[in-house]
């Protein structure tokens, strides 16, 4: 009957996916993007100088990869992977916001990338979603450091002073990272950058520990 035919027709029309309204409101429009510089993790020497831009669109869970033009690299650059719903090669699931942070490795279509840097616009976006990015929330990072130090029955300043042989009240980024590892603090590159960004006021690569 005509009614049956119309019912069959409606079943053939694809139903659009349900939208996460709450996420859409917090993250903005379809083109709100998290943008990271990245390098290709590869065993081939010719890939060593290649540079990429990995972009994740939180509102649609889409990912794209663009290869930058690097002189004398032998690669022309351009679109490496078209924007789309690509799966996380490690989990088999769609990517989510927390998969993308500096220092993370992400596998997209069998290509593994190391995320090395986020742009300022991306940093401002992720600061508004701290539940997914505790590594970029300054209060969270500092409290984790303080908790790790308390377990050693000492204070943050005492630990820093032990490494500050010149009594300058500052230590290098590398010394800061080493201190955290010695504390047994599972520190990520993004967490170190979060602290550096706040306490390295003159951007000389030194942390002023008096602020702790």
PDB file of C-alpha atoms in Angstrom:
ATOM      1  CA  UNK A   1       0.000   0.000   0.000  1.00  0.00           C
ATOM      2  CA  UNK A   2       0.970   3.637  -0.303  1.00  0.00           C
ATOM      3  CA  UNK A   3       1.257   3.853   3.482  1.00  0.00           C
ATOM      4  CA  UNK A   4       3.657   0.905   3.571  1.00  0.00           C
ATOM      5  CA  UNK A   5       5.704   2.398   0.744  1.00  0.00           C
ATOM      6  CA  UNK A   6       6.005   5.736   2.548  1.00  0.00           C
ATOM      7  CA  UNK A   7       7.040   3.914   5.749  1.00  0.00           C
ATOM      8  CA  UNK A   8       9.774   2.078   3.857  1.00  0.00           C
ATOM      9  CA  UNK A   9      10.928   5.349   2.313  1.00  0.00           C
ATOM     10  CA  UNK A  10      11.200   7.054   5.704  1.00  0.00           C
ATOM     11  CA  UNK A  11      13.249   4.141   7.034  1.00  0.00           C
ATOM     12  CA  UNK A  12      15.739   4.716   4.206  1.00  0.00           C
ATOM     13  CA  UNK A  13      16.273   8.372   5.151  1.00  0.00           C
ATOM     14  CA  UNK A  14      19.333   8.553   7.427  1.00  0.00           C
ATOM     15  CA  UNK A  15      18.671   9.939  10.877  1.00  0.00           C
ATOM     16  CA  UNK A  16      21.131  12.687  11.818  1.00  0.00           C
ATOM     17  CA  UNK A  17      23.259  11.904  14.886  1.00  0.00           C
ATOM     18  CA  UNK A  18      22.079  13.326  18.189  1.00  0.00           C
ATOM     19  CA  UNK A  19      23.921  16.485  19.095  1.00  0.00           C
ATOM     20  CA  UNK A  20      25.597  17.021  22.424  1.00  0.00           C
ATOM     21  CA  UNK A  21      23.862  20.327  23.116  1.00  0.00           C
ATOM     22  CA  UNK A  22      25.796  21.010  26.311  1.00  0.00           C
ATOM     23  CA  UNK A  23      29.119  20.510  24.553  1.00  0.00           C
ATOM     24  CA  UNK A  24      28.009  22.600  21.601  1.00  0.00           C
ATOM     25  CA  UNK A  25      27.108  25.488  23.889  1.00  0.00           C
ATOM     26  CA  UNK A  26      30.416  25.364  25.765  1.00  0.00           C
ATOM     27  CA  UNK A  27      32.660  24.927  22.752  1.00  0.00           C
ATOM     28  CA  UNK A  28      30.990  27.190  20.229  1.00  0.00           C
ATOM     29  CA  UNK A  29      30.317  26.563  16.561  1.00  0.00           C
ATOM     30  CA  UNK A  30      31.243  23.793  14.201  1.00  0.00           C
ATOM     31  CA  UNK A  31      34.603  25.308  13.342  1.00  0.00           C
ATOM     32  CA  UNK A  32      35.881  25.754  16.888  1.00  0.00           C
ATOM     33  CA  UNK A  33      39.228  23.992  16.662  1.00  0.00           C
ATOM     34  CA  UNK A  34      42.047  22.680  18.838  1.00  0.00           C
ATOM     35  CA  UNK A  35      45.242  23.145  16.838  1.00  0.00           C
ATOM     36  CA  UNK A  36      48.582  21.504  17.578  1.00  0.00           C
ATOM     37  CA  UNK A  37      51.977  21.412  15.927  1.00  0.00           C
ATOM     38  CA  UNK A  38      53.161  17.837  15.540  1.00  0.00           C
ATOM     39  CA  UNK A  39      55.957  15.655  14.251  1.00  0.00           C
ATOM     40  CA  UNK A  40      55.627  12.259  12.640  1.00  0.00           C
ATOM     41  CA  UNK A  41      56.924   9.336  14.686  1.00  0.00           C
ATOM     42  CA  UNK A  42      58.634   7.250  12.059  1.00  0.00           C
ATOM     43  CA  UNK A  43      61.560   4.878  11.631  1.00  0.00           C
ATOM     44  CA  UNK A  44      62.390   6.436   8.264  1.00  0.00           C
ATOM     45  CA  UNK A  45      65.131   9.118   8.347  1.00  0.00           C
ATOM     46  CA  UNK A  46      63.463  11.108   5.571  1.00  0.00           C
ATOM     47  CA  UNK A  47      60.497  11.787   7.885  1.00  0.00           C
ATOM     48  CA  UNK A  48      62.620  13.470  10.552  1.00  0.00           C
ATOM     49  CA  UNK A  49      62.188  17.038   9.264  1.00  0.00           C
ATOM     50  CA  UNK A  50      58.500  16.851   8.390  1.00  0.00           C
ATOM     51  CA  UNK A  51      56.143  19.172  10.276  1.00  0.00           C
ATOM     52  CA  UNK A  52      52.393  18.845  10.708  1.00  0.00           C
ATOM     53  CA  UNK A  53      49.369  20.685  12.051  1.00  0.00           C
ATOM     54  CA  UNK A  54      46.844  18.380  13.743  1.00  0.00           C
ATOM     55  CA  UNK A  55      43.404  19.910  14.251  1.00  0.00           C
ATOM     56  CA  UNK A  56      40.555  18.498  16.308  1.00  0.00           C
ATOM     57  CA  UNK A  57      37.031  19.931  16.160  1.00  0.00           C
ATOM     58  CA  UNK A  58      35.450  19.217  19.594  1.00  0.00           C
ATOM     59  CA  UNK A  59      31.911  20.099  18.573  1.00  0.00           C
ATOM     60  CA  UNK A  60      31.831  17.483  15.806  1.00  0.00           C
ATOM     61  CA  UNK A  61      34.599  15.070  16.953  1.00  0.00           C
ATOM     62  CA  UNK A  62      36.331  15.475  13.590  1.00  0.00           C
ATOM     63  CA  UNK A  63      40.073  15.467  12.991  1.00  0.00           C
ATOM     64  CA  UNK A  64      42.261  16.673  10.145  1.00  0.00           C
ATOM     65  CA  UNK A  65      45.999  16.779   9.485  1.00  0.00           C
ATOM     66  CA  UNK A  66      47.888  19.316   7.369  1.00  0.00           C
ATOM     67  CA  UNK A  67      51.543  18.967   6.433  1.00  0.00           C
ATOM     68  CA  UNK A  68      53.551  22.162   6.545  1.00  0.00           C
ATOM     69  CA  UNK A  69      55.936  23.043   3.762  1.00  0.00           C
ATOM     70  CA  UNK A  70      59.501  22.571   4.971  1.00  0.00           C
ATOM     71  CA  UNK A  71      62.325  23.569   2.642  1.00  0.00           C
ATOM     72  CA  UNK A  72      64.593  20.749   1.473  1.00  0.00           C
ATOM     73  CA  UNK A  73      62.473  18.119   3.214  1.00  0.00           C
ATOM     74  CA  UNK A  74      61.510  16.444  -0.057  1.00  0.00           C
ATOM     75  CA  UNK A  75      57.799  16.828   0.774  1.00  0.00           C
ATOM     76  CA  UNK A  76      55.609  19.515  -0.735  1.00  0.00           C
ATOM     77  CA  UNK A  77      53.188  19.913   2.166  1.00  0.00           C
ATOM     78  CA  UNK A  78      49.428  20.376   1.983  1.00  0.00           C
ATOM     79  CA  UNK A  79      46.480  18.291   3.110  1.00  0.00           C
ATOM     80  CA  UNK A  80      47.694  15.060   4.694  1.00  0.00           C
ATOM     81  CA  UNK A  81      44.350  13.827   6.008  1.00  0.00           C
ATOM     82  CA  UNK A  82      40.960  15.267   5.175  1.00  0.00           C
ATOM     83  CA  UNK A  83      38.700  16.463   7.959  1.00  0.00           C
ATOM     84  CA  UNK A  84      36.432  13.657   9.094  1.00  0.00           C
ATOM     85  CA  UNK A  85      35.472  11.219  11.836  1.00  0.00           C
ATOM     86  CA  UNK A  86      38.732   9.320  12.113  1.00  0.00           C
ATOM     87  CA  UNK A  87      39.206   6.755  14.855  1.00  0.00           C
ATOM     88  CA  UNK A  88      41.884   6.808  17.514  1.00  0.00           C
ATOM     89  CA  UNK A  89      44.314   4.112  16.377  1.00  0.00           C
ATOM     90  CA  UNK A  90      45.099   3.204  19.991  1.00  0.00           C
ATOM     91  CA  UNK A  91      41.533   2.793  21.278  1.00  0.00           C
ATOM     92  CA  UNK A  92      39.448   2.166  18.162  1.00  0.00           C
ATOM     93  CA  UNK A  93      37.079   4.904  19.363  1.00  0.00           C
ATOM     94  CA  UNK A  94      36.448   8.406  18.117  1.00  0.00           C
ATOM     95  CA  UNK A  95      38.867  10.998  19.403  1.00  0.00           C
ATOM     96  CA  UNK A  96      37.879  13.213  22.331  1.00  0.00           C
ATOM     97  CA  UNK A  97      39.216  16.498  23.671  1.00  0.00           C
ATOM     98  CA  UNK A  98      41.460  14.940  26.310  1.00  0.00           C
ATOM     99  CA  UNK A  99      43.320  12.900  23.666  1.00  0.00           C
ATOM    100  CA  UNK A 100      44.888  16.125  22.446  1.00  0.00           C
ATOM    101  CA  UNK A 101      47.452  17.770  24.672  1.00  0.00           C
ATOM    102  CA  UNK A 102      51.114  18.663  24.296  1.00  0.00           C
ATOM    103  CA  UNK A 103      53.329  15.607  24.748  1.00  0.00           C
ATOM    104  CA  UNK A 104      50.645  13.119  23.732  1.00  0.00           C
ATOM    105  CA  UNK A 105      51.072  10.664  20.886  1.00  0.00           C
ATOM    106  CA  UNK A 106      48.026  10.200  18.658  1.00  0.00           C
ATOM    107  CA  UNK A 107      47.605   7.566  15.965  1.00  0.00           C
ATOM    108  CA  UNK A 108      45.418   8.584  13.035  1.00  0.00           C
ATOM    109  CA  UNK A 109      45.011   6.226  10.078  1.00  0.00           C
ATOM    110  CA  UNK A 110      48.181   4.289  11.038  1.00  0.00           C
ATOM    111  CA  UNK A 111      50.261   7.493  11.216  1.00  0.00           C
ATOM    112  CA  UNK A 112      51.544   8.294  14.713  1.00  0.00           C
ATOM    113  CA  UNK A 113      52.105  11.922  15.653  1.00  0.00           C
ATOM    114  CA  UNK A 114      53.730  13.543  18.675  1.00  0.00           C
ATOM    115  CA  UNK A 115      51.933  16.765  19.630  1.00  0.00           C
ATOM    116  CA  UNK A 116      54.635  19.307  20.397  1.00  0.00           C
ATOM    117  CA  UNK A 117      52.876  22.641  20.822  1.00  0.00           C
ATOM    118  CA  UNK A 118      49.408  24.193  21.009  1.00  0.00           C
ATOM    119  CA  UNK A 119      48.610  27.648  19.702  1.00  0.00           C
ATOM    120  CA  UNK A 120      47.370  30.466  21.934  1.00  0.00           C
ATOM    121  CA  UNK A 121      43.809  30.204  20.638  1.00  0.00           C
ATOM    122  CA  UNK A 122      43.695  26.518  21.540  1.00  0.00           C
ATOM    123  CA  UNK A 123      45.054  27.214  25.011  1.00  0.00           C
ATOM    124  CA  UNK A 124      42.256  29.715  25.628  1.00  0.00           C
ATOM    125  CA  UNK A 125      39.662  27.165  24.494  1.00  0.00           C
ATOM    126  CA  UNK A 126      40.874  24.289  26.664  1.00  0.00           C
ATOM    127  CA  UNK A 127      41.150  26.516  29.729  1.00  0.00           C
ATOM    128  CA  UNK A 128      37.350  26.673  29.603  1.00  0.00           C
ATOM    129  CA  UNK A 129      36.989  22.869  29.817  1.00  0.00           C
ATOM    130  CA  UNK A 130      39.169  21.962  32.857  1.00  0.00           C
ATOM    131  CA  UNK A 131      37.416  18.607  33.519  1.00  0.00           C
ATOM    132  CA  UNK A 132      38.884  17.349  30.239  1.00  0.00           C
ATOM    133  CA  UNK A 133      42.147  19.262  30.630  1.00  0.00           C
ATOM    134  CA  UNK A 134      43.266  19.099  34.286  1.00  0.00           C
ATOM    135  CA  UNK A 135      46.828  19.322  32.930  1.00  0.00           C
ATOM    136  CA  UNK A 136      46.236  22.928  31.868  1.00  0.00           C
ATOM    137  CA  UNK A 137      44.373  24.067  34.993  1.00  0.00           C
ATOM    138  CA  UNK A 138      47.004  25.822  37.087  1.00  0.00           C
ATOM    139  CA  UNK A 139      45.341  25.248  40.473  1.00  0.00           C
ATOM    140  CA  UNK A 140      44.977  21.537  39.742  1.00  0.00           C
ATOM    141  CA  UNK A 141      48.607  21.154  38.641  1.00  0.00           C
ATOM    142  CA  UNK A 142      50.016  23.044  41.626  1.00  0.00           C
ATOM    143  CA  UNK A 143      47.868  21.113  44.095  1.00  0.00           C
ATOM    144  CA  UNK A 144      49.146  17.861  42.593  1.00  0.00           C
ATOM    145  CA  UNK A 145      52.729  19.062  43.061  1.00  0.00           C
ATOM    146  CA  UNK A 146      52.073  20.115  46.657  1.00  0.00           C
ATOM    147  CA  UNK A 147      50.423  16.772  47.444  1.00  0.00           C
ATOM    148  CA  UNK A 148      53.394  14.866  46.022  1.00  0.00           C
ATOM    149  CA  UNK A 149      55.792  16.969  48.095  1.00  0.00           C
ATOM    150  CA  UNK A 150      53.782  16.524  51.307  1.00  0.00           C
ATOM    151  CA  UNK A 151      54.132  12.773  50.924  1.00  0.00           C
ATOM    152  CA  UNK A 152      57.898  13.326  51.187  1.00  0.00           C
ATOM    153  CA  UNK A 153      57.374  15.142  54.517  1.00  0.00           C
ATOM    154  CA  UNK A 154      58.870  18.385  53.275  1.00  0.00           C
ATOM    155  CA  UNK A 155      57.760  21.601  51.541  1.00  0.00           C
ATOM    156  CA  UNK A 156      57.832  22.712  47.921  1.00  0.00           C
ATOM    157  CA  UNK A 157      60.234  25.556  48.671  1.00  0.00           C
ATOM    158  CA  UNK A 158      62.633  23.291  50.551  1.00  0.00           C
ATOM    159  CA  UNK A 159      62.714  20.893  47.605  1.00  0.00           C
ATOM    160  CA  UNK A 160      63.361  23.753  45.198  1.00  0.00           C
ATOM    161  CA  UNK A 161      66.036  25.313  47.382  1.00  0.00           C
ATOM    162  CA  UNK A 162      67.886  22.007  47.443  1.00  0.00           C
ATOM    163  CA  UNK A 163      68.295  22.286  43.657  1.00  0.00           C
ATOM    164  CA  UNK A 164      68.996  26.040  43.655  1.00  0.00           C
ATOM    165  CA  UNK A 165      72.699  25.969  44.428  1.00  0.00           C
ATOM    166  CA  UNK A 166      73.141  29.612  43.365  1.00  0.00           C
ATOM    167  CA  UNK A 167      70.385  30.849  45.720  1.00  0.00           C
ATOM    168  CA  UNK A 168      68.669  32.760  42.909  1.00  0.00           C
ATOM    169  CA  UNK A 169      65.139  31.588  43.787  1.00  0.00           C
ATOM    170  CA  UNK A 170      64.743  30.269  40.246  1.00  0.00           C
ATOM    171  CA  UNK A 171      65.501  26.950  38.555  1.00  0.00           C
ATOM    172  CA  UNK A 172      65.545  25.861  34.936  1.00  0.00           C
ATOM    173  CA  UNK A 173      62.694  24.050  33.219  1.00  0.00           C
ATOM    174  CA  UNK A 174      64.868  20.923  32.999  1.00  0.00           C
ATOM    175  CA  UNK A 175      65.677  21.036  36.721  1.00  0.00           C
ATOM    176  CA  UNK A 176      61.995  21.527  37.489  1.00  0.00           C
ATOM    177  CA  UNK A 177      61.056  18.465  35.435  1.00  0.00           C
ATOM    178  CA  UNK A 178      63.792  16.399  37.113  1.00  0.00           C
ATOM    179  CA  UNK A 179      62.510  17.460  40.525  1.00  0.00           C
ATOM    180  CA  UNK A 180      59.001  16.314  39.674  1.00  0.00           C
ATOM    181  CA  UNK A 181      60.249  12.957  38.438  1.00  0.00           C
ATOM    182  CA  UNK A 182      62.215  12.493  41.668  1.00  0.00           C
ATOM    183  CA  UNK A 183      59.008  13.132  43.584  1.00  0.00           C
ATOM    184  CA  UNK A 184      57.390  10.317  41.653  1.00  0.00           C
ATOM    185  CA  UNK A 185      55.122  12.882  40.039  1.00  0.00           C
ATOM    186  CA  UNK A 186      53.772  11.537  36.742  1.00  0.00           C
ATOM    187  CA  UNK A 187      54.299  14.828  34.956  1.00  0.00           C
ATOM    188  CA  UNK A 188      53.329  15.471  31.368  1.00  0.00           C
ATOM    189  CA  UNK A 189      54.841  18.045  29.071  1.00  0.00           C
ATOM    190  CA  UNK A 190      51.624  20.050  29.098  1.00  0.00           C
ATOM    191  CA  UNK A 191      51.643  20.246  32.909  1.00  0.00           C
ATOM    192  CA  UNK A 192      55.208  21.553  32.887  1.00  0.00           C
ATOM    193  CA  UNK A 193      54.249  24.162  30.283  1.00  0.00           C
ATOM    194  CA  UNK A 194      51.243  25.195  32.368  1.00  0.00           C
ATOM    195  CA  UNK A 195      53.470  25.936  35.367  1.00  0.00           C
ATOM    196  CA  UNK A 196      56.167  27.555  33.231  1.00  0.00           C
ATOM    197  CA  UNK A 197      53.657  29.831  31.550  1.00  0.00           C
ATOM    198  CA  UNK A 198      52.506  31.170  34.919  1.00  0.00           C
ATOM    199  CA  UNK A 199      55.755  31.361  36.867  1.00  0.00           C
ATOM    200  CA  UNK A 200      58.189  32.213  34.072  1.00  0.00           C
ATOM    201  CA  UNK A 201      57.183  35.884  34.033  1.00  0.00           C
ATOM    202  CA  UNK A 202      59.961  37.127  31.752  1.00  0.00           C
ATOM    203  CA  UNK A 203      59.916  33.991  29.568  1.00  0.00           C
ATOM    204  CA  UNK A 204      63.576  33.163  30.089  1.00  0.00           C
ATOM    205  CA  UNK A 205      62.976  29.470  30.751  1.00  0.00           C
ATOM    206  CA  UNK A 206      63.333  29.756  34.532  1.00  0.00           C
ATOM    207  CA  UNK A 207      60.760  28.969  37.244  1.00  0.00           C
ATOM    208  CA  UNK A 208      60.495  31.320  40.240  1.00  0.00           C
ATOM    209  CA  UNK A 209      59.652  28.985  43.111  1.00  0.00           C
ATOM    210  CA  UNK A 210      58.808  31.712  45.625  1.00  0.00           C
ATOM    211  CA  UNK A 211      55.351  31.771  44.030  1.00  0.00           C
ATOM    212  CA  UNK A 212      54.672  28.253  45.340  1.00  0.00           C
TER     213      UNK A 212
END
